[in-house]
CSV table of C-alpha atoms and ligand atoms in Angstrom, one decimal:
chain,number,residue,atom,x,y,z
P,1,UNK,CA,1.4,-30.8,18.9
P,2,UNK,CA,4.4,-30.4,16.6
P,3,UNK,CA,6.8,-27.7,15.4
P,4,UNK,CA,7.8,-26.3,12.1
P,5,UNK,CA,11.4,-25.8,13.0
P,6,UNK,CA,13.8,-23.0,12.1
P,7,UNK,CA,11.5,-21.4,9.5
P,8,UNK,CA,11.4,-17.7,8.4
P,9,UNK,CA,8.0,-16.2,9.2
P,10,UNK,CA,6.6,-13.8,6.6
P,11,UNK,CA,4.1,-11.1,7.6
P,12,UNK,CA,2.2,-10.3,4.5
P,13,UNK,CA,1.0,-6.9,5.9
P,14,UNK,CA,4.4,-5.3,6.0
P,15,UNK,CA,6.7,-7.8,4.3
P,16,UNK,CA,8.8,-8.4,7.4
P,17,UNK,CA,10.6,-11.7,7.5
P,18,UNK,CA,11.6,-13.1,10.8
P,19,UNK,CA,14.2,-15.9,10.4
P,20,UNK,CA,14.9,-18.9,12.7
P,21,UNK,CA,11.5,-19.3,14.2
P,22,UNK,CA,9.6,-22.3,15.6
P,23,UNK,CA,5.9,-22.4,14.8
P,24,UNK,CA,4.1,-24.6,17.2
P,25,UNK,CA,0.9,-26.3,15.9
P,26,UNK,CA,-1.6,-27.7,18.2
P,27,UNK,CA,-4.9,-29.1,17.0
P,28,UNK,CA,-6.1,-26.8,14.2
P,29,UNK,CA,-4.4,-23.7,15.5
P,30,UNK,CA,-1.0,-22.0,15.8
P,31,UNK,CA,-0.1,-22.5,19.5
P,32,UNK,CA,2.9,-20.2,19.6
P,33,UNK,CA,5.9,-18.8,17.7
P,34,UNK,CA,9.3,-18.1,19.0
P,35,UNK,CA,13.1,-18.3,18.4
P,36,UNK,CA,14.0,-21.8,17.3
P,37,UNK,CA,14.9,-24.2,20.0
P,38,UNK,CA,16.9,-26.3,17.6
P,39,UNK,CA,16.5,-28.5,14.5
P,40,UNK,CA,13.5,-30.7,13.9
P,41,UNK,CA,13.4,-34.0,15.7
P,42,UNK,CA,11.4,-36.8,14.3
P,43,UNK,CA,8.0,-36.5,12.6
P,44,UNK,CA,5.6,-34.9,13.1
P,45,UNK,CA,8.1,-32.1,13.5
P,46,UNK,CA,8.7,-30.3,10.2
P,47,UNK,CA,12.1,-29.1,9.0
P,48,UNK,CA,11.7,-25.4,8.1
P,49,UNK,CA,15.3,-24.6,7.4
P,50,UNK,CA,15.7,-22.5,4.3
P,51,UNK,CA,12.0,-22.2,4.0
P,52,UNK,CA,9.4,-19.4,4.5
P,53,UNK,CA,6.0,-19.7,6.1
P,54,UNK,CA,3.1,-17.6,4.9
P,55,UNK,CA,-0.7,-17.9,5.6
P,56,UNK,CA,-2.4,-20.3,3.2
P,57,UNK,CA,-3.6,-18.8,-0.1
P,58,UNK,CA,-7.2,-18.0,-0.7
P,59,UNK,CA,-8.8,-18.3,-4.1
P,60,UNK,CA,-11.4,-15.6,-3.7
P,61,UNK,CA,-13.4,-16.5,-6.8
P,62,UNK,CA,-13.9,-20.2,-7.5
P,63,UNK,CA,-16.7,-22.7,-8.2
P,64,UNK,CA,-15.4,-26.1,-7.2
P,65,UNK,CA,-18.7,-27.0,-5.4
P,66,UNK,CA,-20.6,-26.8,-8.7
P,67,UNK,CA,-19.1,-30.2,-9.5
P,68,UNK,CA,-20.8,-33.4,-8.7
P,69,UNK,CA,-17.6,-34.7,-7.0
P,70,UNK,CA,-15.4,-31.7,-6.2
P,71,UNK,CA,-12.8,-33.8,-4.3
P,72,UNK,CA,-10.1,-34.0,-7.1
P,73,UNK,CA,-10.3,-30.3,-7.8
P,74,UNK,CA,-10.3,-29.4,-4.1
P,75,UNK,CA,-7.2,-31.6,-3.6
P,76,UNK,CA,-5.6,-29.9,-6.6
P,77,UNK,CA,-6.3,-26.5,-5.0
P,78,UNK,CA,-4.8,-27.6,-1.7
P,79,UNK,CA,-1.8,-29.0,-3.6
P,80,UNK,CA,-1.1,-25.6,-5.0
P,81,UNK,CA,-1.2,-23.9,-1.6
P,82,UNK,CA,-4.9,-22.9,-1.6
P,83,UNK,CA,-6.2,-23.5,1.9
P,84,UNK,CA,-9.4,-21.6,1.5
P,85,UNK,CA,-11.7,-20.3,-1.1
P,86,UNK,CA,-14.8,-18.2,-1.7
P,87,UNK,CA,-17.4,-20.3,-3.6
P,88,UNK,CA,-19.1,-17.9,-6.0
P,89,UNK,CA,-22.3,-19.8,-6.7
P,90,UNK,CA,-24.5,-21.8,-4.3
P,91,UNK,CA,-27.7,-23.8,-4.1
P,92,UNK,CA,-30.1,-24.3,-1.2
P,93,UNK,CA,-28.7,-27.9,-1.0
P,94,UNK,CA,-25.1,-26.6,-0.7
P,95,UNK,CA,-26.1,-24.2,2.2
P,96,UNK,CA,-27.9,-27.1,3.9
P,97,UNK,CA,-25.0,-29.5,3.5
P,98,UNK,CA,-22.5,-26.9,4.7
P,99,UNK,CA,-24.4,-26.6,8.0
P,100,UNK,CA,-23.9,-30.2,8.7
P,101,UNK,CA,-20.4,-30.8,7.2
P,102,UNK,CA,-17.4,-31.3,9.4
P,103,UNK,CA,-14.2,-29.6,8.5
P,104,UNK,CA,-12.1,-31.7,6.2
P,105,UNK,CA,-8.4,-30.9,6.6
P,106,UNK,CA,-7.6,-32.6,3.2
P,107,UNK,CA,-9.5,-30.0,1.3
P,108,UNK,CA,-9.4,-26.2,1.4
P,109,UNK,CA,-11.7,-24.4,3.8
P,110,UNK,CA,-14.9,-23.1,2.4
P,111,UNK,CA,-14.6,-19.4,3.4
P,112,UNK,CA,-17.9,-18.0,2.1
P,113,UNK,CA,-20.7,-19.0,-0.3
P,114,UNK,CA,-23.8,-17.3,-1.5
P,115,UNK,CA,-27.0,-19.1,-2.2
P,116,UNK,CA,-28.2,-19.3,-5.9
P,117,UNK,CA,-26.8,-16.4,-7.9
P,118,UNK,CA,-29.4,-13.7,-8.6
P,119,UNK,CA,-30.7,-13.8,-12.1
P,120,UNK,CA,-34.1,-13.1,-13.7
P,121,UNK,CA,-35.1,-16.7,-12.7
P,122,UNK,CA,-35.1,-15.9,-9.0
P,123,UNK,CA,-34.7,-12.1,-8.9
P,124,UNK,CA,-36.7,-10.8,-11.9
P,125,UNK,CA,-38.5,-8.1,-9.9
P,126,UNK,CA,-37.7,-6.1,-6.8
P,127,UNK,CA,-40.2,-8.0,-4.7
P,128,UNK,CA,-39.1,-11.5,-5.6
P,129,UNK,CA,-35.5,-10.4,-5.4
P,130,UNK,CA,-35.9,-9.1,-1.8
P,131,UNK,CA,-37.6,-12.3,-0.9
P,132,UNK,CA,-34.8,-14.3,-2.4
P,133,UNK,CA,-32.3,-12.3,-0.3
P,134,UNK,CA,-34.2,-13.0,2.8
P,135,UNK,CA,-34.4,-16.7,2.0
P,136,UNK,CA,-30.6,-16.9,1.4
P,137,UNK,CA,-30.0,-15.0,4.7
P,138,UNK,CA,-32.1,-17.5,6.5
P,139,UNK,CA,-30.4,-20.5,4.8
P,140,UNK,CA,-27.0,-19.2,6.0
P,141,UNK,CA,-25.6,-17.6,2.9
P,142,UNK,CA,-22.5,-15.4,3.6
P,143,UNK,CA,-23.3,-13.0,0.8
P,144,UNK,CA,-25.6,-12.7,-2.2
P,145,UNK,CA,-24.1,-12.8,-5.7
P,146,UNK,CA,-25.6,-10.6,-8.4
P,147,UNK,CA,-25.3,-12.0,-11.8
P,148,UNK,CA,-27.9,-10.7,-14.2
P,149,UNK,CA,-30.1,-8.2,-12.5
P,150,UNK,CA,-31.6,-4.8,-13.5
P,151,UNK,CA,-30.7,-1.6,-11.7
P,152,UNK,CA,-34.2,-1.5,-10.2
P,153,UNK,CA,-33.8,-5.1,-8.8
P,154,UNK,CA,-30.2,-4.2,-7.7
P,155,UNK,CA,-31.6,-1.3,-5.5
P,156,UNK,CA,-34.1,-3.7,-3.9
P,157,UNK,CA,-31.4,-6.3,-3.4
P,158,UNK,CA,-28.9,-3.9,-1.8
P,159,UNK,CA,-31.5,-2.4,0.5
P,160,UNK,CA,-32.7,-5.8,1.7
P,161,UNK,CA,-29.1,-7.1,2.0
P,162,UNK,CA,-28.1,-4.0,4.0
P,163,UNK,CA,-31.0,-4.6,6.4
P,164,UNK,CA,-29.8,-8.2,6.9
P,165,UNK,CA,-26.1,-7.2,7.0
P,166,UNK,CA,-25.4,-9.4,4.1
P,167,UNK,CA,-22.8,-8.2,1.6
P,168,UNK,CA,-23.7,-8.0,-2.1
P,169,UNK,CA,-21.0,-9.1,-4.5
P,170,UNK,CA,-20.7,-10.3,-8.1
P,171,UNK,CA,-21.3,-8.9,-11.5
P,172,UNK,CA,-22.2,-5.2,-11.7
P,173,UNK,CA,-25.8,-5.0,-12.7
P,174,UNK,CA,-26.1,-4.1,-16.4
P,175,UNK,CA,-27.0,-0.5,-16.9
P,176,UNK,CA,-25.8,0.7,-13.6
P,177,UNK,CA,-22.9,3.1,-13.3
P,178,UNK,CA,-20.0,1.6,-11.5
P,179,UNK,CA,-19.6,4.7,-9.2
P,180,UNK,CA,-23.3,4.4,-8.2
P,181,UNK,CA,-22.8,0.7,-7.3
P,182,UNK,CA,-19.7,1.5,-5.3
P,183,UNK,CA,-21.4,4.3,-3.5
P,184,UNK,CA,-24.4,2.1,-2.8
P,185,UNK,CA,-22.2,-0.5,-1.0
P,186,UNK,CA,-21.5,-3.1,-3.7
P,187,UNK,CA,-18.9,-5.1,-1.8
P,188,UNK,CA,-16.8,-6.8,-4.4
P,189,UNK,CA,-16.8,-6.4,-8.2
P,190,UNK,CA,-15.8,-9.6,-10.1
P,191,UNK,CA,-13.9,-9.8,-13.4
P,192,UNK,CA,-13.7,-6.0,-13.4
P,193,UNK,CA,-17.3,-5.8,-14.5
P,194,UNK,CA,-17.6,-8.2,-16.2
P,195,UNK,CA,-17.4,-6.8,-19.7
P,196,UNK,CA,-16.9,-3.1,-19.8
P,197,UNK,CA,-18.2,-2.5,-16.2
P,198,UNK,CA,-15.3,-0.9,-14.6
P,199,UNK,CA,-13.5,0.2,-17.8
P,200,UNK,CA,-16.6,2.2,-18.8
P,201,UNK,CA,-16.3,4.1,-15.6
P,202,UNK,CA,-12.8,5.2,-16.6
P,203,UNK,CA,-13.8,6.6,-20.0
P,204,UNK,CA,-13.9,10.3,-20.9
P,205,UNK,CA,-16.9,9.4,-23.0
P,206,UNK,CA,-18.8,8.6,-19.9
P,207,UNK,CA,-21.5,11.2,-20.2
P,208,UNK,CA,-22.8,9.0,-23.1
P,209,UNK,CA,-25.1,6.3,-22.1
P,210,UNK,CA,-23.1,3.5,-20.6
P,211,UNK,CA,-22.5,0.8,-23.2
P,212,UNK,CA,-24.1,-2.5,-22.7
P,213,UNK,CA,-21.9,-4.6,-20.5
P,214,UNK,CA,-20.8,-6.8,-23.3
P,215,UNK,CA,-20.2,-10.4,-23.0
P,216,UNK,CA,-22.8,-11.3,-20.4
P,217,UNK,CA,-21.6,-14.3,-18.6
P,218,UNK,CA,-24.3,-16.7,-17.8
P,219,UNK,CA,-24.6,-17.8,-14.3
P,220,UNK,CA,-22.3,-20.8,-13.8
P,221,UNK,CA,-25.0,-23.1,-12.4
P,222,UNK,CA,-27.7,-25.3,-13.7
P,223,UNK,CA,-31.1,-23.9,-14.2
P,224,UNK,CA,-33.3,-26.7,-12.7
P,225,UNK,CA,-35.9,-26.9,-15.4
P,226,UNK,CA,-33.6,-26.2,-18.4
P,227,UNK,CA,-33.5,-28.9,-20.9
P,228,UNK,CA,-30.3,-30.6,-21.9
P,229,UNK,CA,-29.8,-28.4,-24.9
P,230,UNK,CA,-30.2,-25.2,-22.9
P,231,UNK,CA,-27.9,-26.7,-20.3
P,232,UNK,CA,-25.2,-27.4,-22.9
P,233,UNK,CA,-25.6,-23.9,-24.2
P,234,UNK,CA,-25.2,-22.5,-20.7
P,235,UNK,CA,-22.1,-24.5,-20.2
P,236,UNK,CA,-20.6,-23.3,-23.4
P,237,UNK,CA,-21.3,-19.8,-22.2
P,238,UNK,CA,-19.5,-20.5,-18.9
P,239,UNK,CA,-16.5,-21.8,-20.8
P,240,UNK,CA,-16.1,-18.5,-22.7
P,241,UNK,CA,-18.7,-15.8,-22.5
P,242,UNK,CA,-16.7,-13.6,-24.8
P,243,UNK,CA,-17.9,-15.9,-27.6
P,244,UNK,CA,-21.3,-14.1,-27.5
P,245,UNK,CA,-19.9,-10.6,-27.9
P,246,UNK,CA,-22.0,-8.8,-30.5
P,247,UNK,CA,-20.5,-6.3,-33.0
P,248,UNK,CA,-22.3,-3.5,-31.1
P,249,UNK,CA,-20.5,-4.5,-27.9
P,250,UNK,CA,-17.2,-4.8,-29.7
P,251,UNK,CA,-17.8,-1.2,-31.0
P,252,UNK,CA,-18.5,-0.1,-27.4
P,253,UNK,CA,-15.3,-1.8,-26.3
P,254,UNK,CA,-13.4,0.0,-28.9
P,255,UNK,CA,-14.9,3.3,-27.7
P,256,UNK,CA,-14.1,2.5,-24.1
P,257,UNK,CA,-10.5,1.8,-25.0
P,258,UNK,CA,-10.2,4.9,-27.1
P,259,UNK,CA,-11.8,7.0,-24.3
P,260,UNK,CA,-9.8,5.5,-21.4
P,261,UNK,CA,-8.7,8.4,-19.2
P,262,UNK,CA,-6.1,7.7,-16.7
P,263,UNK,CA,-7.3,10.6,-14.5
P,264,UNK,CA,-10.8,9.2,-14.4
P,265,UNK,CA,-9.4,5.7,-13.7
P,266,UNK,CA,-7.4,7.0,-10.7
P,267,UNK,CA,-10.4,8.9,-9.4
P,268,UNK,CA,-12.6,5.8,-9.6
P,269,UNK,CA,-9.9,3.8,-7.9
P,270,UNK,CA,-9.9,6.3,-5.0
P,271,UNK,CA,-13.7,6.0,-4.8
P,272,UNK,CA,-13.3,2.3,-4.5
P,273,UNK,CA,-10.8,2.8,-1.7
P,274,UNK,CA,-13.0,5.3,0.1
P,275,UNK,CA,-16.1,3.1,-0.2
P,276,UNK,CA,-14.3,-0.1,0.6
P,277,UNK,CA,-15.4,-1.6,-2.8
P,278,UNK,CA,-13.2,-4.6,-3.5
P,279,UNK,CA,-12.2,-5.9,-6.9
P,280,UNK,CA,-11.4,-9.5,-7.7
P,281,UNK,CA,-10.1,-9.1,-11.2
P,282,UNK,CA,-9.7,-12.8,-12.1
P,283,UNK,CA,-7.2,-11.8,-14.8
P,284,UNK,CA,-6.6,-15.4,-15.7
P,285,UNK,CA,-10.3,-15.8,-16.4
P,286,UNK,CA,-10.3,-12.6,-18.5
P,287,UNK,CA,-7.2,-13.7,-20.4
P,288,UNK,CA,-8.8,-17.1,-21.1
P,289,UNK,CA,-11.8,-15.3,-22.6
P,290,UNK,CA,-10.2,-12.4,-24.4
P,291,UNK,CA,-7.2,-14.3,-25.7
P,292,UNK,CA,-8.9,-17.7,-25.8
P,293,UNK,CA,-7.0,-18.8,-28.9
P,294,UNK,CA,-3.5,-18.0,-27.6
P,295,UNK,CA,-1.5,-21.2,-28.3
P,296,UNK,CA,0.2,-20.8,-25.0
P,297,UNK,CA,-2.9,-22.0,-23.3
P,298,UNK,CA,-3.1,-25.2,-25.3
P,299,UNK,CA,0.6,-25.8,-24.5
P,300,UNK,CA,0.2,-25.2,-20.8
P,301,UNK,CA,1.7,-28.2,-18.9
P,302,UNK,CA,-0.8,-27.7,-16.1
P,303,UNK,CA,-3.5,-28.9,-18.5
P,304,UNK,CA,-2.5,-32.4,-17.5
P,305,UNK,CA,-4.4,-31.9,-14.2
P,306,UNK,CA,-7.8,-31.5,-16.0
P,307,UNK,CA,-9.9,-34.2,-17.6
P,308,UNK,CA,-9.6,-35.0,-21.3
P,309,UNK,CA,-13.1,-33.9,-21.8
P,310,UNK,CA,-12.4,-30.5,-20.3
P,311,UNK,CA,-9.3,-30.1,-22.5
P,312,UNK,CA,-11.4,-30.9,-25.5
P,313,UNK,CA,-14.1,-28.4,-24.5
P,314,UNK,CA,-11.5,-25.7,-24.1
P,315,UNK,CA,-9.8,-26.4,-27.3
P,316,UNK,CA,-13.2,-26.3,-29.1
P,317,UNK,CA,-13.9,-22.9,-27.4
P,318,UNK,CA,-10.6,-21.6,-28.7
P,319,UNK,CA,-11.4,-22.8,-32.2
P,320,UNK,CA,-14.9,-21.2,-32.1
P,321,UNK,CA,-13.4,-17.9,-30.9
P,322,UNK,CA,-11.0,-17.9,-33.8
P,323,UNK,CA,-13.8,-18.8,-36.3
P,324,UNK,CA,-16.1,-16.0,-35.0
P,325,UNK,CA,-13.6,-13.1,-34.6
P,326,UNK,CA,-11.3,-12.1,-37.4
P,327,UNK,CA,-7.8,-10.7,-36.7
P,328,UNK,CA,-9.1,-7.1,-36.4
P,329,UNK,CA,-11.7,-8.1,-33.8
P,330,UNK,CA,-9.3,-10.3,-31.9
P,331,UNK,CA,-7.0,-7.3,-31.6
P,332,UNK,CA,-9.8,-5.3,-29.8
P,333,UNK,CA,-10.0,-8.1,-27.2
P,334,UNK,CA,-6.2,-8.1,-26.8
P,335,UNK,CA,-6.2,-4.3,-26.3
P,336,UNK,CA,-9.0,-4.7,-23.8
P,337,UNK,CA,-6.9,-7.2,-21.9
P,338,UNK,CA,-3.8,-5.0,-21.9
P,339,UNK,CA,-5.9,-2.1,-20.6
P,340,UNK,CA,-7.4,-4.2,-17.8
P,341,UNK,CA,-3.8,-5.0,-16.7
P,342,UNK,CA,-3.1,-1.3,-16.6
P,343,UNK,CA,-6.3,-0.7,-14.7
P,344,UNK,CA,-5.4,-3.2,-12.1
P,345,UNK,CA,-2.1,-1.4,-11.6
P,346,UNK,CA,-3.9,1.9,-11.2
P,347,UNK,CA,-6.3,0.3,-8.6
P,348,UNK,CA,-3.3,-0.9,-6.7
P,349,UNK,CA,-1.5,2.4,-6.9
P,350,UNK,CA,-4.5,4.3,-5.6
P,351,UNK,CA,-5.1,1.9,-2.7
P,352,UNK,CA,-8.2,0.2,-4.0
P,353,UNK,CA,-8.5,-3.1,-2.3
P,354,UNK,CA,-7.9,-6.3,-4.4
P,355,UNK,CA,-8.5,-10.0,-4.1
P,356,UNK,CA,-6.8,-12.8,-5.9
P,357,UNK,CA,-9.3,-15.1,-7.6
P,358,UNK,CA,-9.5,-17.4,-10.7
P,359,UNK,CA,-13.0,-18.4,-11.6
P,360,UNK,CA,-12.0,-22.1,-11.6
P,361,UNK,CA,-13.8,-24.6,-12.4
P,362,UNK,CA,-15.3,-24.7,-15.9
P,363,UNK,CA,-13.9,-21.5,-17.3
P,364,UNK,CA,-11.7,-22.0,-20.4
P,365,UNK,CA,-8.0,-22.6,-19.6
P,366,UNK,CA,-8.6,-22.0,-15.8
P,367,UNK,CA,-7.0,-25.0,-14.1
P,368,UNK,CA,-8.1,-25.4,-10.5
P,369,UNK,CA,-5.2,-24.6,-8.2
P,370,UNK,CA,-2.6,-23.9,-10.9
P,371,UNK,CA,-4.7,-20.9,-12.0
P,372,UNK,CA,-4.1,-19.0,-8.8
P,373,UNK,CA,-0.4,-19.1,-9.7
P,374,UNK,CA,-1.3,-17.9,-13.2
P,375,UNK,CA,-3.2,-15.1,-11.5
P,376,UNK,CA,-0.1,-14.2,-9.4
P,377,UNK,CA,1.9,-14.0,-12.7
P,378,UNK,CA,-0.7,-11.8,-14.3
P,379,UNK,CA,-0.9,-9.5,-11.3
P,380,UNK,CA,2.9,-9.2,-11.5
P,381,UNK,CA,2.7,-8.5,-15.2
P,382,UNK,CA,0.2,-5.7,-14.3
P,383,UNK,CA,2.9,-4.3,-12.1
P,384,UNK,CA,2.0,-5.4,-8.5
P,385,UNK,CA,4.9,-6.3,-6.2
P,386,UNK,CA,5.3,-9.9,-5.0
P,387,UNK,CA,4.3,-8.7,-1.5
P,388,UNK,CA,1.2,-7.0,-2.8
P,389,UNK,CA,0.2,-10.2,-4.5
P,390,UNK,CA,0.9,-12.2,-1.4
P,391,UNK,CA,-1.4,-9.9,0.5
P,392,UNK,CA,-4.2,-10.2,-2.1
P,393,UNK,CA,-4.2,-13.9,-1.5
P,394,UNK,CA,-3.8,-13.9,2.3
P,395,UNK,CA,-4.2,-11.0,4.7
P,396,UNK,CA,-6.5,-9.0,2.4
P,397,UNK,CA,-9.0,-11.9,2.0
P,398,UNK,CA,-9.0,-12.2,5.8
P,399,UNK,CA,-9.8,-8.5,6.1
P,400,UNK,CA,-12.4,-8.7,3.4
P,401,UNK,CA,-14.1,-11.6,5.1
P,402,UNK,CA,-13.7,-10.1,8.6
P,403,UNK,CA,-11.7,-13.1,9.6
P,404,UNK,CA,-8.6,-11.3,10.9
P,405,UNK,CA,-9.0,-12.9,14.3
P,406,UNK,CA,-8.6,-16.3,12.7
P,407,UNK,CA,-6.6,-15.8,9.6
P,408,UNK,CA,-4.4,-13.6,7.4
P,409,UNK,CA,-1.1,-13.8,9.3
P,410,UNK,CA,1.1,-16.4,10.9
P,411,UNK,CA,0.4,-15.6,14.5
P,412,UNK,CA,-0.3,-17.5,17.7
P,413,UNK,CA,-4.0,-18.3,18.1
P,414,UNK,CA,-4.9,-18.2,14.4
P,415,UNK,CA,-6.0,-21.2,12.3
P,416,UNK,CA,-3.1,-23.4,11.2
P,417,UNK,CA,-3.7,-22.9,7.5
P,418,UNK,CA,-0.2,-22.3,6.1
P,419,UNK,CA,2.0,-22.6,3.1
P,420,UNK,CA,5.7,-23.5,3.4
P,421,UNK,CA,7.7,-21.9,0.5
P,422,UNK,CA,11.1,-22.9,-0.6
P,423,UNK,CA,11.9,-19.4,-1.8
P,424,UNK,CA,11.4,-15.9,-0.4
P,425,UNK,CA,7.9,-14.7,-1.6
P,426,UNK,CA,8.7,-11.1,-0.8
P,427,UNK,CA,11.5,-11.0,-3.4
P,428,UNK,CA,9.9,-12.4,-6.5
P,429,UNK,CA,6.7,-14.0,-7.6
P,430,UNK,CA,8.6,-17.2,-8.2
P,431,UNK,CA,8.7,-17.4,-4.4
P,432,UNK,CA,4.9,-17.5,-4.3
P,433,UNK,CA,5.0,-20.5,-6.6
P,434,UNK,CA,7.5,-22.5,-4.6
P,435,UNK,CA,5.0,-24.4,-2.5
P,436,UNK,CA,6.9,-27.1,-0.6
P,437,UNK,CA,4.3,-28.0,2.0
P,438,UNK,CA,0.9,-27.1,3.2
P,439,UNK,CA,-0.6,-27.1,6.7
P,440,UNK,CA,-4.4,-27.2,6.6
P,441,UNK,CA,-6.4,-27.2,9.8
P,442,UNK,CA,-3.2,-28.1,11.6
P,443,UNK,CA,-2.4,-31.2,9.5
P,444,UNK,CA,0.9,-31.1,7.6
P,445,UNK,CA,0.9,-32.2,4.0
P,446,UNK,CA,4.4,-32.6,2.7
P,447,UNK,CA,5.7,-32.0,-0.8
P,448,UNK,CA,5.3,-35.7,-1.8
P,449,UNK,CA,1.7,-35.7,-0.7
P,450,UNK,CA,1.0,-32.6,-2.7
P,451,UNK,CA,2.6,-34.1,-5.8
P,452,UNK,CA,0.6,-37.3,-5.3
P,453,UNK,CA,-2.6,-35.4,-5.3
P,454,UNK,CA,-1.6,-33.6,-8.5
P,455,UNK,CA,-0.8,-36.8,-10.2
P,456,UNK,CA,-4.0,-38.3,-9.0
P,457,UNK,CA,-6.0,-35.5,-10.6
P,458,UNK,CA,-3.9,-36.0,-13.8
P,459,UNK,CA,-4.9,-39.6,-14.0
P,460,UNK,CA,-8.6,-39.0,-14.5
Q,1,ZN,ZN1,-17.4,-17.0,-11.4
């Protein structure tokens, strides 16, 4: 039992800030909150003076468990205030291990994971796809992730998942209209599509056949029987799927940009809100693809936290992007990115639910942990308020995951997964970056510990 003393408690739902509170932590939970009874005594009490406490951040689109040894990346995430994450690709082994694993309060909490992502390899036809959904439900998956499936397979997947009360999330199936997917119950759309997925639904050219969905990201996982060459190819694809954009897709992108209709976009956003269809835009991931050769990436000081090999891979992806696409083509990607920012603002203004996510680990220029802060900045650039961004990383993920009893606010009885900030996060996005300490599962990690974990990651 200890106290975080004399701290300002922030409620992400309404932005209220209650100063001079003591937050009592007992075991892994918040035992109580009340007016401060005085300054912190000796450790384990924590001095909260001048600080703000918010629920721990959730990275709602990440892949750390794809790594052989995820510990450095997980520590890095925690060091940046991420106390929980939604793993976006699973394996039968991962589901098995999770059932046995004890909670580790030195890594973020695994909030949800699917089994293997659905692709033609395990979900090529409606029957096999439905069987795969049943298998994943049995193995304890929290949702199924669509990656590369046909509309016909999607219908079978959604029906089977509905029957088992399992959400379907992921990439919009190619060839399916985004409105139809939303109406059918698709729970969360990742990367705004990917490709033209959501943008195509905002076009006044929509009566035309929907364009191909463009840069088709390969599933970020290893195909068991793929040879080393195929494996390397897949990995390159994960690094930057935009690299595979054909000229036909680029033309379709140009069309979608030209045909963008704000009224259609607002209408779609309202449908998302009505159907409870969430979007996890992963703007940092989209930026890393569509502006892959932006020199700002190569100069990012946070690159020191990734391995030299990863840095080389990303630099090579940037060079390949520049070789493949001339200035005119790169300008289309840049316009697409700008339009996606505008779209996110519209989603927010119309009340469509949003999640903060990054697509770490493996994606070009997406540094585990640090990238959630890049995402905060991009959401701010899109026009979201600091409070709205805080919500997309805290109370909204709790709502999305039906974990509101345990998480999402700083309240008695909830999990003690918290971030201590040195600045007010409701005033500016800089406040969201000012992580001065993290509580995970009740255990307090001070600023020095967080810095040490970052440095450790940087020494690899
Ligand atoms: Zn992903």
